[in-house]
Coordinates of C-alpha atoms and ligand atoms in Angstrom, one line a residue:
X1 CA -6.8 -16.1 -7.2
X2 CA -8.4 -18.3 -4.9
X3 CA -5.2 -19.7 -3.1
X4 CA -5.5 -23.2 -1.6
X5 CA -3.3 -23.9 1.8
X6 CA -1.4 -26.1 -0.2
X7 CA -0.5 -23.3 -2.5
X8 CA 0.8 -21.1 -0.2
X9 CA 3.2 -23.9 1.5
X10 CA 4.9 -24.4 -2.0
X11 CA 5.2 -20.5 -2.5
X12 CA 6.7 -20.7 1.3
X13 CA 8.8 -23.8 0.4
X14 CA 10.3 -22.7 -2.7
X15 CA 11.1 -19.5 -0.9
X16 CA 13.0 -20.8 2.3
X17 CA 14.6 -24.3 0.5
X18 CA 16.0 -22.1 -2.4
X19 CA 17.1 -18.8 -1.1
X20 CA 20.4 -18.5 -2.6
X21 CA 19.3 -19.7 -6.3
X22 CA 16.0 -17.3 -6.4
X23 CA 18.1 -14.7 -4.8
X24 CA 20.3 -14.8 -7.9
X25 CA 17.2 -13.9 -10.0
X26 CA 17.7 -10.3 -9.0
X27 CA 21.0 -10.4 -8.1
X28 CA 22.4 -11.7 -11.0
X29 CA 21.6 -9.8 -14.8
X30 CA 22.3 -13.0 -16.9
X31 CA 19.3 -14.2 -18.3
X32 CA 20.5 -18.0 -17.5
X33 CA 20.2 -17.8 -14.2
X34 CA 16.5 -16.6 -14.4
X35 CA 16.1 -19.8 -16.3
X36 CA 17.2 -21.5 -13.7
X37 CA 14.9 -20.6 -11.2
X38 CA 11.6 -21.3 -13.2
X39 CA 13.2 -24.7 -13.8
X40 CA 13.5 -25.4 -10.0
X41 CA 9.7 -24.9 -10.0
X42 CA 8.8 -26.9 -12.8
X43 CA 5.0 -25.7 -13.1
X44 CA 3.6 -23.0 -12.6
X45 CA 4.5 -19.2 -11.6
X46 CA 7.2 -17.6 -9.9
X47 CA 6.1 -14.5 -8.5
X48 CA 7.7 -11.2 -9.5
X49 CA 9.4 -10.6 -6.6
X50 CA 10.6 -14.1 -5.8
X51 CA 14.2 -14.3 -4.6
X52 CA 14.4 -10.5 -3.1
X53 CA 14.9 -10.2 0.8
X54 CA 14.0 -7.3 2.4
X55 CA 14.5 -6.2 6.4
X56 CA 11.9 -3.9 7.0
X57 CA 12.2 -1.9 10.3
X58 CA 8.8 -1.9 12.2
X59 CA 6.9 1.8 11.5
X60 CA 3.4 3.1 11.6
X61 CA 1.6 2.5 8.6
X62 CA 3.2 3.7 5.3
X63 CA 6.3 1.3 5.8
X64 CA 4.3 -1.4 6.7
X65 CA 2.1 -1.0 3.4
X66 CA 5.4 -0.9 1.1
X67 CA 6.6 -4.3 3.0
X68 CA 3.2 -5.8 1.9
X69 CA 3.4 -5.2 -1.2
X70 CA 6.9 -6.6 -1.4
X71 CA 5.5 -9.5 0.2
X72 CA 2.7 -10.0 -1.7
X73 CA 4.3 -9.9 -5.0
X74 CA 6.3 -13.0 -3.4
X75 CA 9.2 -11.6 -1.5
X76 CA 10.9 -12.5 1.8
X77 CA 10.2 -9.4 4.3
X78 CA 11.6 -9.4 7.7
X79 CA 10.2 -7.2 10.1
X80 CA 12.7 -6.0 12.7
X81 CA 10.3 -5.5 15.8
X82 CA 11.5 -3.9 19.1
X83 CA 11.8 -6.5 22.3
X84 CA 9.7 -5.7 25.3
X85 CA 6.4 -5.2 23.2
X86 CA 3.7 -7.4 23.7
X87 CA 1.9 -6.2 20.4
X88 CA 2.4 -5.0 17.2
X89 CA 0.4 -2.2 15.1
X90 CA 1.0 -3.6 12.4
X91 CA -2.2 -4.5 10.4
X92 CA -0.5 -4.7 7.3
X93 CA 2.2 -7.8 7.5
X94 CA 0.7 -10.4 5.3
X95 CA 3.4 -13.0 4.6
X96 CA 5.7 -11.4 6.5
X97 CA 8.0 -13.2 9.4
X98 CA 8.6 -10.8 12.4
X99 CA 12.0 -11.4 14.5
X100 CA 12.4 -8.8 17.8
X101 CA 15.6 -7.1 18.1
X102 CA 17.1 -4.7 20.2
X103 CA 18.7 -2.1 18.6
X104 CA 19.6 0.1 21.6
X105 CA 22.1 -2.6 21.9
X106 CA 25.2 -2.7 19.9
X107 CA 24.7 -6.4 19.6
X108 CA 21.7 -6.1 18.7
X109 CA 22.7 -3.5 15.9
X110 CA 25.4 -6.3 15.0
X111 CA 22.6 -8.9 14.5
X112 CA 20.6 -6.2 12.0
X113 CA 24.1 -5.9 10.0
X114 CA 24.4 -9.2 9.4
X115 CA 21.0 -9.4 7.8
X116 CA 21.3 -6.4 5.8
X117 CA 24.6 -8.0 4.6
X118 CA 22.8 -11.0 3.6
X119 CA 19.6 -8.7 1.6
X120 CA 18.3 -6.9 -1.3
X121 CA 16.6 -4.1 0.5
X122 CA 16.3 -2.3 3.6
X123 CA 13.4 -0.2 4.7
X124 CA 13.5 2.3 7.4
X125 CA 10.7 4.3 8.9
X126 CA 12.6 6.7 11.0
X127 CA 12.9 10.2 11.8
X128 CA 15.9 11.2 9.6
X129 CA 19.0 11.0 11.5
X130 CA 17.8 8.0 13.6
X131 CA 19.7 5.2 12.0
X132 CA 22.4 7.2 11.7
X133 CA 22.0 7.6 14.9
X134 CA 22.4 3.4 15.7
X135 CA 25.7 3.1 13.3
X136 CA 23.3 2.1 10.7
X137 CA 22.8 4.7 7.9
X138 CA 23.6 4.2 4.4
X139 CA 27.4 4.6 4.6
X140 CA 27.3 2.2 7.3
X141 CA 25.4 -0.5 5.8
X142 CA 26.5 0.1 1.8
X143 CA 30.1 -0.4 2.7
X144 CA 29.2 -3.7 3.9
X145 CA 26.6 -4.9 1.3
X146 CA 26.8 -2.2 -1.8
X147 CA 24.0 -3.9 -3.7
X148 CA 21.6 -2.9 -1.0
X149 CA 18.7 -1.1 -1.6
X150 CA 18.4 1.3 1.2
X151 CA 14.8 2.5 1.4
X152 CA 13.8 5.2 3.8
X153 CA 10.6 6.4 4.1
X154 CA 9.7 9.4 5.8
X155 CA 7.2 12.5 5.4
X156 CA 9.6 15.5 4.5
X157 CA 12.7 13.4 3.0
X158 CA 16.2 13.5 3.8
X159 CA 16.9 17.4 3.8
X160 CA 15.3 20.5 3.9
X161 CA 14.5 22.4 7.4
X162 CA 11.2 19.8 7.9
X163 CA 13.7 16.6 7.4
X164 CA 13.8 15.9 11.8
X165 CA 9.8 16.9 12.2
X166 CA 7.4 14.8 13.5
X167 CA 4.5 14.5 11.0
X168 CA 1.4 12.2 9.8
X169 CA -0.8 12.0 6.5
X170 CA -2.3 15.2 7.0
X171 CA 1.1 16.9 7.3
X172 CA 2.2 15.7 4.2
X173 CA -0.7 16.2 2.4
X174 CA -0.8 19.8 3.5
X175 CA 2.1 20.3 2.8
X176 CA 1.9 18.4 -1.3
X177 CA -0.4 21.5 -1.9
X178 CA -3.2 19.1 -2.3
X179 CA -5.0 18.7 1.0
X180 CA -6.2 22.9 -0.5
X181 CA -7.9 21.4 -3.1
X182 CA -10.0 18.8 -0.9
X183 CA -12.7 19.3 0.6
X184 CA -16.9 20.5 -0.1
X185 CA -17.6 24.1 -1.2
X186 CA -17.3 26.7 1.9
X187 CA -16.2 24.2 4.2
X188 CA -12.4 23.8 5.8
X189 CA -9.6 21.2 3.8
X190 CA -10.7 17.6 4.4
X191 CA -8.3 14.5 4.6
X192 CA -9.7 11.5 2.7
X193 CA -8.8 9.4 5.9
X194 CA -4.6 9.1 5.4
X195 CA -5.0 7.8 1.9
X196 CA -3.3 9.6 -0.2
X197 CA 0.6 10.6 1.6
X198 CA 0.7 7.6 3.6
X199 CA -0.3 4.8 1.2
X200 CA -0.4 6.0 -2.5
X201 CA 2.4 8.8 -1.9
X202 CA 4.1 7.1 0.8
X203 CA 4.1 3.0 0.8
X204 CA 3.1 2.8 -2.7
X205 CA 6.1 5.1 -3.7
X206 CA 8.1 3.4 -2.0
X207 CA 7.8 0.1 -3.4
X208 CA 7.8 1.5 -6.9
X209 CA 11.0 3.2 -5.8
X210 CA 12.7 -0.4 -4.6
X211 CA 11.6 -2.2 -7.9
X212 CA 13.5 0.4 -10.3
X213 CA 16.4 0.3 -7.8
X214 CA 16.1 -3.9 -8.2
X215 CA 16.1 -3.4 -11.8
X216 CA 18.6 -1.2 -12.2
X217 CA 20.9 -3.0 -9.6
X218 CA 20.4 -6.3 -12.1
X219 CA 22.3 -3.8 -14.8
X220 CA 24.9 -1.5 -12.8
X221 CA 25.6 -4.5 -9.6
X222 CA 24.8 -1.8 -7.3
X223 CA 22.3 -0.4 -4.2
X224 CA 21.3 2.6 -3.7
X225 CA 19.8 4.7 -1.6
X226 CA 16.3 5.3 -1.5
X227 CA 15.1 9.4 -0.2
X228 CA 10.8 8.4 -0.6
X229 CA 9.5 12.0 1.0
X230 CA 5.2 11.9 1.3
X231 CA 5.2 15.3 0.4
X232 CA 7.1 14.6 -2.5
X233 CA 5.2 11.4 -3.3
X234 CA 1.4 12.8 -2.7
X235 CA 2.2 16.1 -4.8
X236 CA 3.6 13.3 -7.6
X237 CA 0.3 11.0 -7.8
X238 CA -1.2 14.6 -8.0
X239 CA 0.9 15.7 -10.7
X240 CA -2.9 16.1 -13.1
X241 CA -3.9 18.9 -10.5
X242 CA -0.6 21.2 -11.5
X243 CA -0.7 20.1 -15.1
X244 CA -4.9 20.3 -15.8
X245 CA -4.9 23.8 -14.3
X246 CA -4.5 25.0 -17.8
X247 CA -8.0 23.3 -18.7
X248 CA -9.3 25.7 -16.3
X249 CA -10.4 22.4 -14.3
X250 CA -9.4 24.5 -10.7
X251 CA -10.8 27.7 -11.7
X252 CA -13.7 28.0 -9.3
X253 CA -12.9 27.7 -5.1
X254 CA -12.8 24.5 -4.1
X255 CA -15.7 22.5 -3.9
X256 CA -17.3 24.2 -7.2
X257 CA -15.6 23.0 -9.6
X258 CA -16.2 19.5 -12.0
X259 CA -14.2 17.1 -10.5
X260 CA -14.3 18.3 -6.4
X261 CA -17.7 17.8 -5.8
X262 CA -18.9 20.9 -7.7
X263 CA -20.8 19.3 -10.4
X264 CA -24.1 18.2 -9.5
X265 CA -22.9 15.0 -11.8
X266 CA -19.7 13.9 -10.4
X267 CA -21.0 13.7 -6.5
X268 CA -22.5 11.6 -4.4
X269 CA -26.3 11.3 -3.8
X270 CA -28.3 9.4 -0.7
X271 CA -31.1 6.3 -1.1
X272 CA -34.3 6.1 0.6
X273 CA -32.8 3.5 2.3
X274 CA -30.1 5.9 3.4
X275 CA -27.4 4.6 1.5
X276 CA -25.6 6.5 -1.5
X277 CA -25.1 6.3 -5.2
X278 CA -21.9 7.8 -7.0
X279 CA -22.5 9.9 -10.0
X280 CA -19.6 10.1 -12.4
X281 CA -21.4 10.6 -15.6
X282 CA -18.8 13.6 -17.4
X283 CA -19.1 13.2 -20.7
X284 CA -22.1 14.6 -22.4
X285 CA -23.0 10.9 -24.0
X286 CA -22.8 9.2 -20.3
X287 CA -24.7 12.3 -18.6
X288 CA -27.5 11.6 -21.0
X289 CA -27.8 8.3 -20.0
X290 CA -27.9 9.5 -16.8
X291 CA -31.1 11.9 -17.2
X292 CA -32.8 8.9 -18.7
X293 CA -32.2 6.5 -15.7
X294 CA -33.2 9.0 -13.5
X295 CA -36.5 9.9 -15.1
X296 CA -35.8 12.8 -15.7
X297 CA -36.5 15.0 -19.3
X298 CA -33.7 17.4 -20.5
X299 CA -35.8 19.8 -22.0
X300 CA -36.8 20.2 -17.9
X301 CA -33.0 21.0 -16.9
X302 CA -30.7 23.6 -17.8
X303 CA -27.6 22.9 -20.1
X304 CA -24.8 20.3 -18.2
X305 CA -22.0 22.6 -18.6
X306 CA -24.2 25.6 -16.7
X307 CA -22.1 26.1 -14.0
X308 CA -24.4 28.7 -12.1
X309 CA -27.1 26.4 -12.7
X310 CA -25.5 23.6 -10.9
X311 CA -27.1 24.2 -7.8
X312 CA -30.3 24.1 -8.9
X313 CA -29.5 20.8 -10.9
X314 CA -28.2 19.5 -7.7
X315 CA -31.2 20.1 -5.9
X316 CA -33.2 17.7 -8.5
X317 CA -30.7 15.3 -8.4
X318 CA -31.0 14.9 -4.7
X319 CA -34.9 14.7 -4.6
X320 CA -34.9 12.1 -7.3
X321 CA -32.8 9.8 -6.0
X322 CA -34.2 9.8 -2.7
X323 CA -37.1 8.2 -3.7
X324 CA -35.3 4.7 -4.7
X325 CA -33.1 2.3 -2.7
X326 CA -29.5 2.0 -3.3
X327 CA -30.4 -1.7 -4.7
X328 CA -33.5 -0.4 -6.9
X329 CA -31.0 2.3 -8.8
X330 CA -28.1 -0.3 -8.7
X331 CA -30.5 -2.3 -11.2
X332 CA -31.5 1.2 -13.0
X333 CA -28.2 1.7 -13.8
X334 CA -26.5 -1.6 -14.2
X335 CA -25.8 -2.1 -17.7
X336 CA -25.6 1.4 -18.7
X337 CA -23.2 3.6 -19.5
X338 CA -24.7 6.3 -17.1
X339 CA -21.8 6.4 -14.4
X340 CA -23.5 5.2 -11.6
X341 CA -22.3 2.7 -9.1
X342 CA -23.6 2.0 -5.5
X343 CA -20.7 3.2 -2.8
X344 CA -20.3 -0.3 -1.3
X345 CA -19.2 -0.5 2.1
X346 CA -15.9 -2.3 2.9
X347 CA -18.2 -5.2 4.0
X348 CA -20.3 -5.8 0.6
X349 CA -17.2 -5.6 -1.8
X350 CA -17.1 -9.1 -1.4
X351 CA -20.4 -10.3 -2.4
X352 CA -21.0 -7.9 -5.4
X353 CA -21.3 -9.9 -8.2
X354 CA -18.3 -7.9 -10.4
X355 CA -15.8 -8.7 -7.6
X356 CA -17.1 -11.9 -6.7
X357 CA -16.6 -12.8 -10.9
X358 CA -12.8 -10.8 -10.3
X359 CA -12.1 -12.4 -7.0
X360 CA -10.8 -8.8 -6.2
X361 CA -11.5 -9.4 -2.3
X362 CA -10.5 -12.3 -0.8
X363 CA -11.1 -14.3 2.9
X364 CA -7.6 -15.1 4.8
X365 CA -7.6 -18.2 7.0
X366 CA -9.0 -16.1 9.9
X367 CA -12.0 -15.3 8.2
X368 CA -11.2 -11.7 7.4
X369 CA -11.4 -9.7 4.4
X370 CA -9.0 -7.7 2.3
X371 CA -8.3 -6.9 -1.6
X372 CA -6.3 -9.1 -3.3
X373 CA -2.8 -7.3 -4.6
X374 CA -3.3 -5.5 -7.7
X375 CA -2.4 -5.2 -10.4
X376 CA -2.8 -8.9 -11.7
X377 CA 0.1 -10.1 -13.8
X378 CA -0.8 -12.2 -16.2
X379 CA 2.3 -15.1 -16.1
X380 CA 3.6 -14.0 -12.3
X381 CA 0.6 -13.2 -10.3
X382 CA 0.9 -11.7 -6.9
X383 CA 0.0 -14.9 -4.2
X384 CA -1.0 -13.2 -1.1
X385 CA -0.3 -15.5 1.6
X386 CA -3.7 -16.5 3.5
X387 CA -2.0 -17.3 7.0
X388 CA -2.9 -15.3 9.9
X389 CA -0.3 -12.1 10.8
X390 CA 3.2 -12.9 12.6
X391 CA 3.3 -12.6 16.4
X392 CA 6.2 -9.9 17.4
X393 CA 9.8 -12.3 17.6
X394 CA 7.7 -15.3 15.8
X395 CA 10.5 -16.3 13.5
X396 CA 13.7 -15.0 15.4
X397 CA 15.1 -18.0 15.9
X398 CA 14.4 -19.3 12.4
X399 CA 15.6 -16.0 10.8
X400 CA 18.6 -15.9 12.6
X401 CA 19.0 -19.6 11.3
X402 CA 18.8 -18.9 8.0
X403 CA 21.1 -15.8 7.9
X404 CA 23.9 -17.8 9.4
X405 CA 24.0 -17.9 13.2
X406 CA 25.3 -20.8 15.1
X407 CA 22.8 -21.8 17.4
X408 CA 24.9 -21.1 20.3
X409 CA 25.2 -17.6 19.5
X410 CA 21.3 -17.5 19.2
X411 CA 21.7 -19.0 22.6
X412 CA 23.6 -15.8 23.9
X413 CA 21.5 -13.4 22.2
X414 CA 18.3 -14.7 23.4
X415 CA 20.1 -14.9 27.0
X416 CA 21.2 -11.5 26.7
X417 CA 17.9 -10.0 25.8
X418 CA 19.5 -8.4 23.0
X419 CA 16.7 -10.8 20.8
X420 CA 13.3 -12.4 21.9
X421 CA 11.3 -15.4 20.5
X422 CA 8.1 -15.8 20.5
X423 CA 7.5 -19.3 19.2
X424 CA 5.2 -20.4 22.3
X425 CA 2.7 -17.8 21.4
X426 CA 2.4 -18.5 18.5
X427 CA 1.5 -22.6 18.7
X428 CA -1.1 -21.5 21.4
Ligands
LIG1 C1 -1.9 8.8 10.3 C2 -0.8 7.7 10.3 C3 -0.6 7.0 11.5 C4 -1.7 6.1 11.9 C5 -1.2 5.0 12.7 C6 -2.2 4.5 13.7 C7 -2.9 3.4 13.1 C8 -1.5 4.1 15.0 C9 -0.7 5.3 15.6 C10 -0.8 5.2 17.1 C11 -1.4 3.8 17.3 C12 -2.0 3.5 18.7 C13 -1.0 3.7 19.8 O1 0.2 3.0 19.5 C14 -1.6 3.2 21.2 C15 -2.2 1.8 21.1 C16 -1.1 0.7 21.1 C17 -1.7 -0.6 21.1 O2 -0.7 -1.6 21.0 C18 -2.7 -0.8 19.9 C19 -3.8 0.3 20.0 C20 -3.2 1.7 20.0 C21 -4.4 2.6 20.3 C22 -2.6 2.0 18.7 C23 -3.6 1.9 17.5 C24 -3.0 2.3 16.1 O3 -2.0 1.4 15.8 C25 -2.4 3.7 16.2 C26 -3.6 4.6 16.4 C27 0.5 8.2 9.7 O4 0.5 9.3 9.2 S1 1.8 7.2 9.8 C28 3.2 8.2 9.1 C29 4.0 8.8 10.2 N1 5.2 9.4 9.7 C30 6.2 8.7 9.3 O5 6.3 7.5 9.3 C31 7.4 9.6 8.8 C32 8.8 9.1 9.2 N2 8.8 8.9 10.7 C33 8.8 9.8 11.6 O6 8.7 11.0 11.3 C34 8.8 9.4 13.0 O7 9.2 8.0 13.1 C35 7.4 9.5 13.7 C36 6.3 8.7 13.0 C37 7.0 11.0 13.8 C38 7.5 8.9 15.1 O8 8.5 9.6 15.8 P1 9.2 9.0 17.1 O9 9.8 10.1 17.8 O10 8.2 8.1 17.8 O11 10.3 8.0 16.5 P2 11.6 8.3 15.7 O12 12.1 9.6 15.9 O13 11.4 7.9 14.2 O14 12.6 7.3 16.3 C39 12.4 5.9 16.5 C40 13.0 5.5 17.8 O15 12.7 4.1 17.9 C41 14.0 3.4 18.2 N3 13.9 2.1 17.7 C42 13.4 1.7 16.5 N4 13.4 0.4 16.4 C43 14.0 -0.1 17.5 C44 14.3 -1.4 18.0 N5 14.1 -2.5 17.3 N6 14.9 -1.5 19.2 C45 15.1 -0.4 20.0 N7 14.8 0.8 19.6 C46 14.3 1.0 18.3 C47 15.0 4.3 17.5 O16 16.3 4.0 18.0 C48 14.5 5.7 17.8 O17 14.9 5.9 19.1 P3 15.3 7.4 19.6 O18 14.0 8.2 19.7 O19 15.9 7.2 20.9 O20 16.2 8.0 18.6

């Protein structure tokens, strides 16, 4: 996984030299041409999503995630940034290019047709009714290009009387019916930051969404449109809560039940050192374990499965581990099957010795550090690309290249405001 800058050029080359051959990959069902394409490269791997273009429309953090992923599995996102913004918020735009377009314009909503003639998928962040809106909803853009994939993300979906409301993670969660069950016992609901409807219900969705639509599209020839709701897609990673109720695994209020934070084994304990250890040790075999690396005798304790005992269980647990560091109970436990793992911060992932051996984190050309795309395939690895983020308009005049304009209408466009390049910046 450790990408060298020569590796990523070839991944970039292959992808801009070649567009109309790799695009056929997806495009086209027969077999042949996916031949074809591995041939052009000779050695080596060509990522999964090699080939597929994608316009994403600049959002807030969900769409952003889904267009990374895209990316990272190798293919060619576009963000559409809005002119007159000096910066983006977009953390998340690994390997992406960035052109700046305004869409207030009709021009400027000509210029976004033409690429979205030209592409596999389009991703739209937007309130529902807002592309609409611009003349460039699904009936717009499918009559033009009717393999298109049109994505939209949004927090309540295309219908229903939430459809036009304003919303973040919370929101959606709240709404999934699974921000109820989070949360420590007699205290209020608690987000897990915006984890779960922005990213794994939201932008993970999403992308999972746009590779069924690719790979039915290589069968049936045609788009789609995509409705990804967060409520929708939080409740659906959550799917275990509605199904396990019949374990009785939700019988008790939340916070005191096994998996919530109620048993004294599946929870979180603090370090002398003030750092934390997390306990996961369910299963009677791996509790037992456990007991033994803690010191601890089970002819002392009550039963595991005591539930009105658990607080008093809870209460030993705490006192014993606050008498070692994190480090002197990571080497207690390592090795065992006890359930016990350190709660690494996002600064020492890197350096533990199972991710250093996994290369599951990985250092970008700036220095910083993020996980590497997951999960690995074997033959068509994910290559995240290592180069710093794109500068808002970085690529316009390249994109606008590559889809076709002349360069005297990138001339006018530029004159007209209706686009904006940023190329300066970014050779500062
Ligand atoms: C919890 C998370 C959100 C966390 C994000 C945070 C990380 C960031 C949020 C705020 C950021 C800070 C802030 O920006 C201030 C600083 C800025 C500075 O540059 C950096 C530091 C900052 C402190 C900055 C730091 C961080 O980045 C932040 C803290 C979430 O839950 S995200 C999920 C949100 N929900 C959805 O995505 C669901 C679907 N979308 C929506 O419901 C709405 O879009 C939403 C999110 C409610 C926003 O509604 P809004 O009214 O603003 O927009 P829309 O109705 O969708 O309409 C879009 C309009 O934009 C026009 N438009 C779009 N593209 C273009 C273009 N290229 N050219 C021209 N115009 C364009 C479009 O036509 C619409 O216009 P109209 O309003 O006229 O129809």
């Amino acid at each position: 996984m450790n990408m060298k800058p020569q590796e990523h050029q070839k991944r970039t080359r292959i992808k801009t030299t070649t567009p109309t051959i790799l695009c056929a990959c997806v495009i086209n069902p027969r077999r042949a041409v996916w031949h074809e394409v591995q041939n052009l490269k000779g050695t080596g791997s060509i990522m999964a999503l090699a080939g597929v273009r994608v316009i994403e429309l600049a959002g807030l953090a969900p769409a952003p995630f889904c267009g990374m992923i895209l990316s990272d599995f190798g293919a060619k996102v576009i963000r559409v940034d809005r002119t007159k913004v000096a910066m983006t918020v977009d953390t998340q735009a690994r390997g992406k290019q960035s052109i700046a377009l305004n869409l207030k314009n009709p021009k400027g909503v000509a210029v976004l047709k033409r690429l979205c003639v030209q592409s596999d998928v389009v991703l739209e962040p937007y309130r529902k009714g807002v592309m609409e809106k611009m003349g460039l909803g699904p009936d717009d853009l499918l009559k033009e290009n009717p393999r298109l994939i049109y994505a939209r993300l949004t927090g309540y979906g295309q219908s229903g009387s939430y459809a036009k409301a304003a919303g973040h993670d919370i929101n959606y969660l709240a709404m999934s019916g699974l921000l109820s069950m989070l949360g420590r016992s007699s205290e209020k609901p608690y987000a897990p930051l915006n984890l779960v409807a922005d990213f794994a219900g939201g932008g993970l969705m999403c992308a999972f969404g746009i590779v069924l639509a690719l790979l039915e599209r290589s069968m049936s020839g045609q788009g789609q449109i995509i409705d990804a709701s967060m409520v929708e897609g939080a409740a659906y990673v959550g799917s275990f809560m509605w199904k396990s109720r019949s374990l009785g695994l939700w019988n008790h209020p939340r916070g005191e039940n096994l998996l919530d934070s109620g048993a004294p084994f599946y929870d979180t304990y603090r370090t002398s050192d003030g750092k934390y250890m997390a306990v996961g040790a369910i299963e009677p075999q791996f509790y037992q374990q456990l007991i033994r690396g803690l010191g601890l005798d089970d002819a002392d304790l009550p039963t595991q499965m005591s539930v009105s005992d658990w607080p008093q269980l809870r209460e030993t647990f705490i006192r014993v581990f606050a008498t070692k560091t994190q480090a002197e109970w990571s080497q207690v436990f390592n090795g065992t099957d006890a359930c016990v793992t350190p709660v690494l911060s996002l600064d020492e992932v890197l350096s533990h010795p199972h991710n250093k051996a996994r290369g599951s984190f990985f250092k970008d050309s700036q220095g910083e550090v993020s996980p590497r795309p997951a999960p690995v395939l074997s033959r068509s690895p994910a290559e995240p690309c290592r180069s710093r983020d794109p500068f808002i308009g970085e690529h316009t005049r390249s994109v606008l290249k590559e889809y076709g304009f002349e360069q005297g209408q990138i001339d006018q466009l530029l004159s007209g405001g209706i686009v904006e390049c940023n190329e300066a910046k970014a050779r500062l």
